[in-house]
Coordinates of C-alpha atoms in Angstrom, one line a residue:
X456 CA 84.3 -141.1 111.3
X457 CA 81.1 -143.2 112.6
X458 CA 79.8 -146.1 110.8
X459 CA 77.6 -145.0 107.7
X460 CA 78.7 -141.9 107.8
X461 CA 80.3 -139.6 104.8
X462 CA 83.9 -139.8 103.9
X463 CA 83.7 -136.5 101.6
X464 CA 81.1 -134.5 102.2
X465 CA 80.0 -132.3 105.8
X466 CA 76.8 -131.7 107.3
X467 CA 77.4 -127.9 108.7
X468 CA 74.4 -126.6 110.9
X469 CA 73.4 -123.1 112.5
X470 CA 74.5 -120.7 109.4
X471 CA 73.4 -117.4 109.3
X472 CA 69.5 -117.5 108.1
X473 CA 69.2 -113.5 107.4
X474 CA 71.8 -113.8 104.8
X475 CA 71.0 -114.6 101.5
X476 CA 72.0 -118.2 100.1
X477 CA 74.1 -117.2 97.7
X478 CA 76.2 -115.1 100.3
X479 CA 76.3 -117.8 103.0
X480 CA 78.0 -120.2 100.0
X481 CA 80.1 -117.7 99.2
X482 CA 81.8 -117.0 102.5
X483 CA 81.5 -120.6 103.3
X484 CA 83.7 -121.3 100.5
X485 CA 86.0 -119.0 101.8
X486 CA 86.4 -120.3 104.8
X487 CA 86.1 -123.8 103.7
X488 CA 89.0 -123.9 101.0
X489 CA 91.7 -122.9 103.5
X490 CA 91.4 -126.7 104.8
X491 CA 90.1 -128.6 101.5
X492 CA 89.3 -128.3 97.9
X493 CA 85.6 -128.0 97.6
X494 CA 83.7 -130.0 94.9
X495 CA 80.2 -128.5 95.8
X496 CA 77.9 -126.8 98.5
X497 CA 74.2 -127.1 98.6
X498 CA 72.1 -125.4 101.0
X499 CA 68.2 -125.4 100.5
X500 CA 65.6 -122.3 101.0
X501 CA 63.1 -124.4 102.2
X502 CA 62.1 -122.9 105.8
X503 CA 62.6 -126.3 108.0
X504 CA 66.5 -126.5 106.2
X505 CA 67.8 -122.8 106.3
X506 CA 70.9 -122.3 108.3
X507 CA 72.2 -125.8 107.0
X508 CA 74.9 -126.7 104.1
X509 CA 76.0 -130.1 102.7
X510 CA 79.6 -129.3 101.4
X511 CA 81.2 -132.0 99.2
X512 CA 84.9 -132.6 99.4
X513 CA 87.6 -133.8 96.7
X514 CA 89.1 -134.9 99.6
X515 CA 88.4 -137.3 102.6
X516 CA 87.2 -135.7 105.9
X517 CA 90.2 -135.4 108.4
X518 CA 89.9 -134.7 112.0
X519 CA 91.9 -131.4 111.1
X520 CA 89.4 -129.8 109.1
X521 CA 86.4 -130.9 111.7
X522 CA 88.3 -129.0 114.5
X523 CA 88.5 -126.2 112.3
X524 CA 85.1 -125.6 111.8
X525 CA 82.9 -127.2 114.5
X526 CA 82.2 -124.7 117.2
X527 CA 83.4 -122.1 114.7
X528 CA 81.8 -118.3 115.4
X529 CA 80.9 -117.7 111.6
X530 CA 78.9 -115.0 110.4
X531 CA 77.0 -114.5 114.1
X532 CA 76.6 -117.5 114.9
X533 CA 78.5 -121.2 116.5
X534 CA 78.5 -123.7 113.5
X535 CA 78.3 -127.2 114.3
X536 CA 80.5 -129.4 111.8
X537 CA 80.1 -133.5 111.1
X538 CA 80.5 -135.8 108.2
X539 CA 77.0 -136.0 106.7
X540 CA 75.2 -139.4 107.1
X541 CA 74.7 -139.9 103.2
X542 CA 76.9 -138.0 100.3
X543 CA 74.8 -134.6 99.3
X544 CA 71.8 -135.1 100.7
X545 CA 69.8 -132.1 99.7
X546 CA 68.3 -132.8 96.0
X547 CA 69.7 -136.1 95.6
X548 CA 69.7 -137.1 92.3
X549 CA 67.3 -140.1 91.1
X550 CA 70.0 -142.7 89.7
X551 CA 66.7 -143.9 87.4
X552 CA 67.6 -142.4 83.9
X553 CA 64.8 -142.6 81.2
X554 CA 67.4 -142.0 78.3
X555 CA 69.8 -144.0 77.1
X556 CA 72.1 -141.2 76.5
X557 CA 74.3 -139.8 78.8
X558 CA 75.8 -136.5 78.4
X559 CA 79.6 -135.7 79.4
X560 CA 80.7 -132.3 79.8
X561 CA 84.1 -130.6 80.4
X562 CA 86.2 -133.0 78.9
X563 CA 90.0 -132.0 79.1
X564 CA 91.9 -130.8 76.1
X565 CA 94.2 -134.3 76.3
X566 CA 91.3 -136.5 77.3
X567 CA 90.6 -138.9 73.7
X568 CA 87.4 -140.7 72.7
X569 CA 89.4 -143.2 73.4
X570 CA 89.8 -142.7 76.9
X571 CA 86.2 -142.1 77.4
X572 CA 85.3 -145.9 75.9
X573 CA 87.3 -147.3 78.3
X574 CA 86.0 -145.6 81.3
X575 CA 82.5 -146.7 79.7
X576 CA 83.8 -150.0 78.2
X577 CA 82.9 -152.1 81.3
X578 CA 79.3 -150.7 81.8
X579 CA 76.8 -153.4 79.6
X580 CA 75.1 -151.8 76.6
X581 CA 77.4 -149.6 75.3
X582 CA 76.7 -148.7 71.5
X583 CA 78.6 -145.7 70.6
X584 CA 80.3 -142.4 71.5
X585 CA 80.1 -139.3 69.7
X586 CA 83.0 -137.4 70.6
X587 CA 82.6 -133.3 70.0
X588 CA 86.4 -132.3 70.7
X589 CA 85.7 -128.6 70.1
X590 CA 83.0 -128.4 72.5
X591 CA 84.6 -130.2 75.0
X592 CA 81.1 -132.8 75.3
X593 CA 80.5 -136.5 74.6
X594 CA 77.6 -138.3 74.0
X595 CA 77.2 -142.0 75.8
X596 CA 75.1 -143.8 73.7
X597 CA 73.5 -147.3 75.5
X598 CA 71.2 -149.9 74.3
X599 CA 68.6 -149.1 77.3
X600 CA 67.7 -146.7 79.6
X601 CA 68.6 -149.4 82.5
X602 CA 71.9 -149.7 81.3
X603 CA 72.3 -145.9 81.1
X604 CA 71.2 -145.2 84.6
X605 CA 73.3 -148.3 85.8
X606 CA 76.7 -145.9 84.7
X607 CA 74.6 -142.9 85.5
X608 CA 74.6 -144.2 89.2
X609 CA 78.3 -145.3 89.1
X610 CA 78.8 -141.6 88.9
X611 CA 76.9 -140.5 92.1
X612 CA 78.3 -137.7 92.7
X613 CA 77.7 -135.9 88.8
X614 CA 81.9 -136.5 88.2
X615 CA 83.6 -138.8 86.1
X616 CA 87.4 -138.7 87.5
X617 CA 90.3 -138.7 85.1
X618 CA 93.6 -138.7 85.2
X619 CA 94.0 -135.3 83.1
X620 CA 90.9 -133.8 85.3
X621 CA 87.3 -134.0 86.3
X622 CA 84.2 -133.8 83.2
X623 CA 80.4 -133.8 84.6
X624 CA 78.0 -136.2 83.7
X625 CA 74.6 -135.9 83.3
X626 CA 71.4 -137.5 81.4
X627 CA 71.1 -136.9 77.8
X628 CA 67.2 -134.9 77.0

């Protein structure tokens, strides 16, 4: 992999454009998960970024699943395959948060509140958690907005990882 260059997520160009979006990810998927687990796939329908697809990896990008897909024929046409430049480019999230609550969602059945203080433990300003085991959801409460978005960005890619499996995290309205 070049120098600055993703270690998870691929930058796939020439997809169909006729297709609909929805389609293209679907089949993509398809094709996708016979080499890796796939985290996420975000294409645009903005004109100047149709026929492209940023697909995010829970694994690192090996040289197997590059040969596998660059100069692919997929849906009528050659895809071109490469490790994107930056991690999920499209819609990239702003790590500024103006809350100073996150919001954790899909929490596993064995995962504790205590388990989610000491994944949050080291970030400064932590104040509370409320814990809503039924729901599977926590809320991260933190003395500032700056120290929110400072564990907000921690979690670039929306995941907090766990030994007993993956919740998303997201700002608190």
């Amino acid at each position: 992999m070049g120098e600055g260059h993703s270690t998870r997520t691929l930058y796939i160009r020439n997809l169909n454009r006729k297709l609909p979006i929805r389609e293209v990810k679907r089949r993509l998927g398809l094709l996708i998960t016979r080499f890796a687990k796939i985290l996420k796939i975000k294409m645009s329908n903005k004109p100047k970024l149709l026929g492209q697809a940023f697909v995010h990896l829970d694994e690192e990008i090996t040289n197997e699943i590059l040969g596998n897909l660059d100069g692919r024929f997929f849906l009528g046409n050659v895809i071109s395959a490469c490790p994107a430049h930056e991690d999920m480019c499209i819609g990239k999230r702003r790590p500024i948060v103006s809350t100073r609550t996150l919001l954790i969602t899909d929490i596993p059945s064995p995962v504790t509140k205590g388990d989610i203080e000491d994944i949050f433990r080291g970030f400064g300003g932590l104040e509370g958690i409320r814990f809503i085991g039924v729901k599977s959801l926590a809320f991260i409460d933190f003395s500032t907005p700056e120290d929110a978005s400072t564990a907000y960005s921690y979690f670039a890619d929306g995941w907090v990882r766990h030994i007993h499996g993956n919740m998303k995290i997201a700002p608190s309205a």
